[in-house]
Coordinates of C-alpha atoms and ligand atoms in Angstrom, one line a residue:
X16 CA -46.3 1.5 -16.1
X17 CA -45.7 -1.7 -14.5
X18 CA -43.8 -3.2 -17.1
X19 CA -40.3 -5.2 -17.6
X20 CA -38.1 -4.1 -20.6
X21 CA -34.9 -5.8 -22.3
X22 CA -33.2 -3.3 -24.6
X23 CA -30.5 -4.7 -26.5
X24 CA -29.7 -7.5 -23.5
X25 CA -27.1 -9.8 -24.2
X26 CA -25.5 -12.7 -21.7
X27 CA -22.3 -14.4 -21.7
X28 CA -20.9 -16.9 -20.0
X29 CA -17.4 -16.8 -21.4
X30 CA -17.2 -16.4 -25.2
X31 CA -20.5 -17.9 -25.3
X32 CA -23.5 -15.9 -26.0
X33 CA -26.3 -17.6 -24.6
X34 CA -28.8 -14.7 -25.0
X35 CA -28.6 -12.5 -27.8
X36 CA -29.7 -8.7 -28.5
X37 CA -32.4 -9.2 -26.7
X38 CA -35.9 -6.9 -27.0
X39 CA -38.6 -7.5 -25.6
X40 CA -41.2 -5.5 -23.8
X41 CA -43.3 -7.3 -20.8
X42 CA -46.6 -5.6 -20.3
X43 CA -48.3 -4.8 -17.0
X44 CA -50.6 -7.7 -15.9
X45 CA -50.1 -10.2 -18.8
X46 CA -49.1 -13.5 -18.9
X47 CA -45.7 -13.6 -21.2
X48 CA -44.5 -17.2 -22.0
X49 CA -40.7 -17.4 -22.7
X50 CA -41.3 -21.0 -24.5
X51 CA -38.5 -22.8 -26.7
X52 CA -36.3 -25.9 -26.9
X53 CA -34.4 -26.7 -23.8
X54 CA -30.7 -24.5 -23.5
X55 CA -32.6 -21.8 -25.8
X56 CA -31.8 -19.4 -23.1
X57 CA -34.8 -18.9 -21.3
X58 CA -33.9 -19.7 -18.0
X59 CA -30.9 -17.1 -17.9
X60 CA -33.3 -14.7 -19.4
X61 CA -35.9 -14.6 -16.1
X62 CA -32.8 -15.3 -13.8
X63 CA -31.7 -11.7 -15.4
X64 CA -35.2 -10.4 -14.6
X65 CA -35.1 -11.8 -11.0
X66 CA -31.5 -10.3 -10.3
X67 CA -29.8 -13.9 -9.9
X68 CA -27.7 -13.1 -13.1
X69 CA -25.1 -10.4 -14.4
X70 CA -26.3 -8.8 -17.3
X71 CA -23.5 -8.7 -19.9
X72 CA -24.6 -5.6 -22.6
X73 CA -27.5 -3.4 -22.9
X74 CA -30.4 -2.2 -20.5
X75 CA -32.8 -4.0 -18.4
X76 CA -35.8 -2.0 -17.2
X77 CA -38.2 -2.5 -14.5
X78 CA -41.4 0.2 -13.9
X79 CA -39.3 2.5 -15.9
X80 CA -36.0 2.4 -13.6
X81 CA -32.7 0.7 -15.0
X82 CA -32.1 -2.4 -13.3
X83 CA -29.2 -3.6 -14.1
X84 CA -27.1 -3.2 -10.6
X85 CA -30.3 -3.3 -8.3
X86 CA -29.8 -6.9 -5.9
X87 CA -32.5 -8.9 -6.1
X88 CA -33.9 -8.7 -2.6
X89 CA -34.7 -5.5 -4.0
X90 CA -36.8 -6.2 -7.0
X91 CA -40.3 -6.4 -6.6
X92 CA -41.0 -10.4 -7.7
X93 CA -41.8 -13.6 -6.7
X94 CA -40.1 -16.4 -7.6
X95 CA -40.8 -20.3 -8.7
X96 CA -37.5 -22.0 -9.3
X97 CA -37.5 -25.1 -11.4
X98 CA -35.7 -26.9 -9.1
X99 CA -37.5 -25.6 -6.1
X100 CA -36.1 -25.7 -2.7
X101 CA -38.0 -26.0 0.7
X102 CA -36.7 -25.6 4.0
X103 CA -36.7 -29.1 5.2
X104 CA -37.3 -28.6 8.8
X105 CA -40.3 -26.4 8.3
X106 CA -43.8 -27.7 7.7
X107 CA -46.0 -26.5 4.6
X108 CA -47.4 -23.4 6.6
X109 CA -44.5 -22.4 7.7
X110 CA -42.7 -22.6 4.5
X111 CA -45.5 -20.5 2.7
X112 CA -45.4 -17.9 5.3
X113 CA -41.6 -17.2 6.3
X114 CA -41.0 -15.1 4.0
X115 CA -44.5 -13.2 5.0
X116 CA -43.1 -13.4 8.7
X117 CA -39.8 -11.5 8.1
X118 CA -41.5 -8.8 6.1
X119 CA -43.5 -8.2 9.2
X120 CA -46.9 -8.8 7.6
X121 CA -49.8 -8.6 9.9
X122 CA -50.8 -11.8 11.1
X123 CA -54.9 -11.4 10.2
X124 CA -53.3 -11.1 6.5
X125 CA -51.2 -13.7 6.8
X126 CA -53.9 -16.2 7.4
X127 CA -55.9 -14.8 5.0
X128 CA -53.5 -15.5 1.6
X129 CA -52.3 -18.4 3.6
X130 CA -55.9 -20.0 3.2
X131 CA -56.3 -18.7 -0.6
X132 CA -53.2 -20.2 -1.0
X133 CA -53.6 -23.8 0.2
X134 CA -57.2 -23.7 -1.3
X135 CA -56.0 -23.0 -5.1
X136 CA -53.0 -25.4 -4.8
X137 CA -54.9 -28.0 -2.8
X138 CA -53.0 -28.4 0.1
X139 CA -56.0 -28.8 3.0
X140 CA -54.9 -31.2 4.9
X141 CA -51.1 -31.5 4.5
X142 CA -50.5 -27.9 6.4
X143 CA -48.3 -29.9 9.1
X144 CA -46.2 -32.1 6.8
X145 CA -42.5 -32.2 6.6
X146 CA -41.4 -31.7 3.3
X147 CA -39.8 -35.5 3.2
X148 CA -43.5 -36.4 3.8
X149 CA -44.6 -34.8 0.9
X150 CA -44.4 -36.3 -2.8
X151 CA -42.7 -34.3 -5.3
X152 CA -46.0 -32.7 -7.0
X153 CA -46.9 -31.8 -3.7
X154 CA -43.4 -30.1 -2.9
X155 CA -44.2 -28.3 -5.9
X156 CA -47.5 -27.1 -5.2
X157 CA -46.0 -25.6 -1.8
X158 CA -43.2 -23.6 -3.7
X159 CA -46.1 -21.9 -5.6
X160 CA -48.0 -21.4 -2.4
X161 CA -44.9 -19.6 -1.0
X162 CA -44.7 -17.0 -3.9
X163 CA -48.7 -16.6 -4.5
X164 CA -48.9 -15.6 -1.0
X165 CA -46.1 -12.5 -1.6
X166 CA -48.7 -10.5 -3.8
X167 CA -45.8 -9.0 -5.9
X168 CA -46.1 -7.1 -9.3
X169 CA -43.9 -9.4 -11.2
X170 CA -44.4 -13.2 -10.5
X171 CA -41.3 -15.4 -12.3
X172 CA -42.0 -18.8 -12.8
X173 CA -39.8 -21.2 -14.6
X174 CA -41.2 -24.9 -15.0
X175 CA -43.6 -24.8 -12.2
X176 CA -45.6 -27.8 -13.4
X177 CA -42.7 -29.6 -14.7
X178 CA -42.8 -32.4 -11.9
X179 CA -46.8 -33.0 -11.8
X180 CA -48.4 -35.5 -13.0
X181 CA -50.5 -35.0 -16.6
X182 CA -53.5 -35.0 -14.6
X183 CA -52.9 -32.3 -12.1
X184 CA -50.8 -30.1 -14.5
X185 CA -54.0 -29.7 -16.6
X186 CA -55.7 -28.7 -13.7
X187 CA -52.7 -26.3 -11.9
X188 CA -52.9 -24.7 -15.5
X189 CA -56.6 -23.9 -15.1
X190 CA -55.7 -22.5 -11.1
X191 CA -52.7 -20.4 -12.5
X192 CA -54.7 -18.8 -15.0
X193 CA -57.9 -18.2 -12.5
X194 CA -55.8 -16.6 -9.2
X195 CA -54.1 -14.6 -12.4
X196 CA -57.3 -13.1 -13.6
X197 CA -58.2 -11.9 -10.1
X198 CA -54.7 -10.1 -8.8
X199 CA -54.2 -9.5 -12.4
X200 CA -49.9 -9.4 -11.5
X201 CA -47.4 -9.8 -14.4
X202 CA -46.9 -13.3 -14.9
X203 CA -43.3 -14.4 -16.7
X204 CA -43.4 -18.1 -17.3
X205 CA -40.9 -20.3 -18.6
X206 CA -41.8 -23.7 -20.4
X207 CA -40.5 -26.0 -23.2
X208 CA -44.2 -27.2 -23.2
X209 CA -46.1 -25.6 -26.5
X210 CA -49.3 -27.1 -25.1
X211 CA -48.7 -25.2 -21.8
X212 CA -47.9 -22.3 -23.3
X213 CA -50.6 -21.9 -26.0
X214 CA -53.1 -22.8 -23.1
X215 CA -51.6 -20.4 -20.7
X216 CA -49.9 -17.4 -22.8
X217 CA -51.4 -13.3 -23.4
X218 CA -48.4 -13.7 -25.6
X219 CA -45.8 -16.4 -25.9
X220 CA -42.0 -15.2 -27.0
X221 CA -40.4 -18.1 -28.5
X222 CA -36.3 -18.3 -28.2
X223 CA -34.0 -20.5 -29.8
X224 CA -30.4 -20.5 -29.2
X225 CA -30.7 -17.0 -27.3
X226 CA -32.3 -15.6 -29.9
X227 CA -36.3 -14.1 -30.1
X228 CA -37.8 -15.7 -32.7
X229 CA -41.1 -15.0 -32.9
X230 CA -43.3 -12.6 -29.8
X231 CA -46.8 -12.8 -30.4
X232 CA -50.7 -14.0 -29.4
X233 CA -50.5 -18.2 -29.5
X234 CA -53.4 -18.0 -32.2
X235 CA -50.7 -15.8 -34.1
X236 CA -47.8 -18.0 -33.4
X237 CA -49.7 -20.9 -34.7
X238 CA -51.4 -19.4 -37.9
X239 CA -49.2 -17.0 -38.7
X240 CA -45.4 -18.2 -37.9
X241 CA -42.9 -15.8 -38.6
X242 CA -40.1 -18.3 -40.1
X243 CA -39.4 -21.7 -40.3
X244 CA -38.3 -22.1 -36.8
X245 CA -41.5 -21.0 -35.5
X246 CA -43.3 -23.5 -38.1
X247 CA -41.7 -26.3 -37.0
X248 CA -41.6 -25.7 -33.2
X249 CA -45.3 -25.3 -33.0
X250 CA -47.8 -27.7 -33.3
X251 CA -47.8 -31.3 -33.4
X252 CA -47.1 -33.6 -35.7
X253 CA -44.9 -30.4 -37.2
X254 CA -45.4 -28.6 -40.1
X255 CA -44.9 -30.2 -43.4
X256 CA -41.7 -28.0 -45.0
X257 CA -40.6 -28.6 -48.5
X258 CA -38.3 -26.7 -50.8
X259 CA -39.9 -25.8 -53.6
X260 CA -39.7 -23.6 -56.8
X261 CA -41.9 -21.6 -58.1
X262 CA -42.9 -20.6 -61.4
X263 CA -45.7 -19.3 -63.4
X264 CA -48.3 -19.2 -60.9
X265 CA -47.0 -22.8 -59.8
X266 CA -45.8 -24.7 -56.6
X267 CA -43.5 -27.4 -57.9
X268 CA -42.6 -29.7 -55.3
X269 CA -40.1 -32.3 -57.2
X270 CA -42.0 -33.8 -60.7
X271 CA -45.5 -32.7 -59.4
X272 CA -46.9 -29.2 -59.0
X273 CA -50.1 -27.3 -58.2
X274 CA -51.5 -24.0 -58.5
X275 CA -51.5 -21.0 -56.1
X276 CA -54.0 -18.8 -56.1
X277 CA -53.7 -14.5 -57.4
X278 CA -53.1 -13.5 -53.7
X279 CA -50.1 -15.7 -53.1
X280 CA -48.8 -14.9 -56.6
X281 CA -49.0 -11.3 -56.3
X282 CA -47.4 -11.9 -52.6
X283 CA -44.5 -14.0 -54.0
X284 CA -43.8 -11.1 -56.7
X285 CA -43.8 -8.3 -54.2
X286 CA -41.3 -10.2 -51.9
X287 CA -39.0 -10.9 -54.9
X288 CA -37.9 -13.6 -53.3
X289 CA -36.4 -16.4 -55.7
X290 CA -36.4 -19.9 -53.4
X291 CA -39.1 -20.8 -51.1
X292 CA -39.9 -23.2 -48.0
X293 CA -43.8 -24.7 -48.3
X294 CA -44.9 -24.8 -45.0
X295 CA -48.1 -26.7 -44.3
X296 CA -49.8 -28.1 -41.1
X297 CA -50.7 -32.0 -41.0
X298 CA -54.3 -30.5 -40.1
X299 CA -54.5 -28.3 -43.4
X300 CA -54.3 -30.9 -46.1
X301 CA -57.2 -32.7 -47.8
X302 CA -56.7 -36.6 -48.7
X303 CA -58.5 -38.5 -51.1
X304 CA -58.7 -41.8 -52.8
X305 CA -59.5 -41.1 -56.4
X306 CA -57.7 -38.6 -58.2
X307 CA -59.6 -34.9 -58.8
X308 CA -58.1 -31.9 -60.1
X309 CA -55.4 -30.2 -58.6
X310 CA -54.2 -33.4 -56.7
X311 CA -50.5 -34.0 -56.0
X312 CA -49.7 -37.9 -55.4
X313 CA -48.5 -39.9 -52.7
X314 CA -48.3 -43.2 -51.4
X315 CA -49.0 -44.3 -47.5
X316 CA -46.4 -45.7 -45.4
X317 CA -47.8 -46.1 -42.4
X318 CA -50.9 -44.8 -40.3
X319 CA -50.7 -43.8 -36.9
X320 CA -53.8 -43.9 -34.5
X321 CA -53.8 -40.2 -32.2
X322 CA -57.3 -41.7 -30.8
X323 CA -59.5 -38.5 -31.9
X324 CA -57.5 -38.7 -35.4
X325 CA -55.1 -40.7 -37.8
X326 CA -51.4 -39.5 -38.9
X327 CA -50.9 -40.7 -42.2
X328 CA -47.5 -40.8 -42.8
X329 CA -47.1 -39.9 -46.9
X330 CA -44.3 -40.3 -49.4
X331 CA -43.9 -37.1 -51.9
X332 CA -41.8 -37.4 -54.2
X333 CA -39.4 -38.8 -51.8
X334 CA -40.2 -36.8 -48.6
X335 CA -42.2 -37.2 -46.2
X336 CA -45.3 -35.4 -45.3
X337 CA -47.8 -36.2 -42.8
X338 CA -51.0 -35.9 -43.2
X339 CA -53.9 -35.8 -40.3
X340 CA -57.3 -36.9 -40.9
X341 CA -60.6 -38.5 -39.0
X342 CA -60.8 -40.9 -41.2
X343 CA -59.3 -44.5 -40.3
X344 CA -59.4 -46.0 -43.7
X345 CA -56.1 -45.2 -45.1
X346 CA -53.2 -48.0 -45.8
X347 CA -49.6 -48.9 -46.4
X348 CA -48.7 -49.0 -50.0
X349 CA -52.1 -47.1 -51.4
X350 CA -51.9 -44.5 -53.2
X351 CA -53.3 -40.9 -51.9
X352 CA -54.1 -38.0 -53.3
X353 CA -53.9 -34.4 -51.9
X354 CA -54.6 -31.0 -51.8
X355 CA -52.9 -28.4 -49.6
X356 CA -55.2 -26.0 -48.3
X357 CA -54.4 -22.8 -50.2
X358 CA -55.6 -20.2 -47.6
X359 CA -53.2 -22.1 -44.5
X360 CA -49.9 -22.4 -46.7
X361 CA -47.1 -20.7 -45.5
X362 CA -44.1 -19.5 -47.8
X363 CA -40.8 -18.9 -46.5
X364 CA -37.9 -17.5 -48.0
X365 CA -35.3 -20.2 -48.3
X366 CA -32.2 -17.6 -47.7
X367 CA -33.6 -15.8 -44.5
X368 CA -35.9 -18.5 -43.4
X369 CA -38.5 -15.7 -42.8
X370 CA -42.3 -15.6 -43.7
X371 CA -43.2 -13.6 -46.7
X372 CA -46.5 -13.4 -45.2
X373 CA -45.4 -11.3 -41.9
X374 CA -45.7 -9.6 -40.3
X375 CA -48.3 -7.8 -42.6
X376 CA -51.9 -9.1 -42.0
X377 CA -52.9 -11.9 -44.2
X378 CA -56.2 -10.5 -44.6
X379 CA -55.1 -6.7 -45.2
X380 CA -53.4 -8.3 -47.9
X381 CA -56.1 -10.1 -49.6
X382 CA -58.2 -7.1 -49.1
X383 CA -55.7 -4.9 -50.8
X384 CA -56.1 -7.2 -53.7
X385 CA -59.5 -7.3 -53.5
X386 CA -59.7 -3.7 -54.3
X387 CA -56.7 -3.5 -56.6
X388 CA -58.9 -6.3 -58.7
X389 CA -56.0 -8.6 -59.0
X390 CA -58.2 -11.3 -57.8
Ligands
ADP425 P1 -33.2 -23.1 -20.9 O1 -33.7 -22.6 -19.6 O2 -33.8 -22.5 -22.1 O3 -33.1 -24.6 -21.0 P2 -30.7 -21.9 -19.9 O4 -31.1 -20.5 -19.9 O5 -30.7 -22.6 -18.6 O6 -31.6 -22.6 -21.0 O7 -29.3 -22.1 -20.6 C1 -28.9 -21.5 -21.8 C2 -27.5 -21.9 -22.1 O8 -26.6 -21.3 -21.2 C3 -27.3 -23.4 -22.1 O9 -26.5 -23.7 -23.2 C4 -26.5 -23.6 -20.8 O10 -25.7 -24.7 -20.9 C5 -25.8 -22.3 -20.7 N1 -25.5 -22.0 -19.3 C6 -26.4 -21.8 -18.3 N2 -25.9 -21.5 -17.1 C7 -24.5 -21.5 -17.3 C8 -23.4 -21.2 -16.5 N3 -23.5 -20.9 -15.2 N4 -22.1 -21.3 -17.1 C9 -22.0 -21.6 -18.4 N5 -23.1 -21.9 -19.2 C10 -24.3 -21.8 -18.7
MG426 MG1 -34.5 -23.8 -17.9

């Protein structure tokens, strides 16, 4: 199998850990995202993979062979740095084929992924420029030209769109992802960029402060997070977190409370945890203007246009919890009523910070209630 394992990997610079006990197993021909807050660690974690760093404890696999003391000329990958470097007295053909030259690839090939090349990234027309003539996105598209052109089984890529513009990042995405599904190599990609990664990831393994927190599918990451971290780093405006306790059958958020339903009771009781986190998304609450059952109270401090939508910034008993909604008719100082959506909640223990909900499978759950009649 074509595949890239970490086994127990740590890296230190000194006394300080930077990555931490990390496992993780990169499958043949996906696209993994190594997304999280910048310093998390995921740089130093594909530098490890590309042979450019020392690996401090445990075992680093690649197709099955230890890794660990193999240089990286010898290690079958391609490389986008983010901060890329040309040579500067080469042109743009000549930068995306040196590295073709000195491996002695036939010239008819050459020109072949040479063309592919400077088709995807858009680079007609620029094949005799200097780098110094080029502007930066352009630079940038001519690093990825230079390691699309290698054909290798892993391709390492950390920040590639990073200095494009919003408009042609949206469409270098799109490219990525389409020369991807035809050679179908293992793509590794580093980003801080959520959006970039939802769009772009098989899977996305989120790090903060060297640690995994969470490696699964983006629709996973984002209905299903596996602790508070996770919660809060995905999606935007974040998820609403609250402490709450619970009792009887009962959310209480400060002097306010509403009900949960039989699944999320008989969840809480199996977890026996004691003190929870309330996670809910801004898009998963309903707001109203007269009060109905089952409403918890707020008042507006300020509305935010998002163009397709309005933030509604709420006070709760105190806290803050932002609410999105299509509707544009909501004002400073009125008071709100709302509901969280009971099926998108997400309850995490206070002591761990973990989901009580995962890993298991929301919906094995509520089928194993289902036919246990608790419901
Ligand atoms: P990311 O790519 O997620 O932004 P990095 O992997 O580059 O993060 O860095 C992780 C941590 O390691 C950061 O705190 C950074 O300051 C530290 N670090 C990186 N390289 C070195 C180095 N050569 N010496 C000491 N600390 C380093
Ligand atoms: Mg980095």
């Amino acid at each position: 199998m074509k595949e890239i394992r970490f086994e127990n990997v740590g890296k230190s610079y000194g006394k300080t850990e930077v990555v931490k006990n990390l496992n993780l197993t990169i499958k043949q021909g996906e696209r993994l995202i190594l997304l999280g807050p910048s310093g998390c660690g995921k740089s130093t974690t594909l530098r490890m993979i590309a042979g450019l760093e020392d690996i401090t404890s445990g075992d680093l696999y690649m197709n099955g062979r230890r890794i660990n003391d193999i240089p990286s000329g010898k290690r079958d990958i391609a490389m986008v740095f983010q901060n890329y470097a040309l040579y500067p007295h080469m042109n743009v053909i000549e930068n995306i084929t040196y590295g073709l030259k000195v491996q002695k690839v036939p010239k008819d090939e050459i020109n072949i992924r040479l063309n592919a090349a400077l088709e995807m990234l858009q680079l007609k027309g620029y094949e005799n420029r200097l780098p110094k003539d080029l502007s930066g996105g352009q630079r940038q598209r001519v690093a990825l030209a230079r390691a699309v052109v290698k054909k290798c089984d892993f391709f390492l890529l950390d920040e590639p769109l990073s200095n494009l513009d919003a408009q042609l990042r949206i469409s270098a995405r799109k490219e990525l992802v389409k020369i991807h599904e035809m050679y179908k190599q293992t793509i590794v990609y580093v980003t801080h960029d959520q959006i970039e990664a939802m769009t772009m990831g098989d899977r996305i393994a989120l790090m903060d402060q060297g640690q995994l927190q969470m490696l699964d599918t983006p629709e996973n990451v984002y209905n299903r997070p596996a602790n508070i971290f996770t919660a809060k780093f995905i999606g935007s405006p974040p998820t609403n977190l609250f402490d709450i306790v619970y009792h009887d059958g009962d959310v209480i958020i400060g002097q306010q409370k509403f009900q949960l339903n039989h699944m999320w009771i008989h969840y809480i009781h199996q977890s026996g945890v004691e003190k929870f986190v309330l996670g809910i998304r801004p898009e998963h609450i309903e707001i109203y203007k007269t009060p109905q059952r089952q409403l918890l109270t707020g008042t507006v401090k300020y509305v935010e246009n998002q163009g397709n939508s309005y933030c509604i910034y709420i006070d709760l008993e105190g806290e803050e919890l932002i609410v999105v909604n299509k509707d544009k008719n909501w004002y400073p100082g009125e008071k709100v009523f709302i509901r969280p959506m009971i099926d998108h909640i997400h309850l995490f223990d206070q002591e761990t910070t973990n989901s009580i909900g995962y890993p298991k499978d929301l919906t094995t759950l509520k089928q194993q209630v289902k036919e246990n009649n608790i419901i």
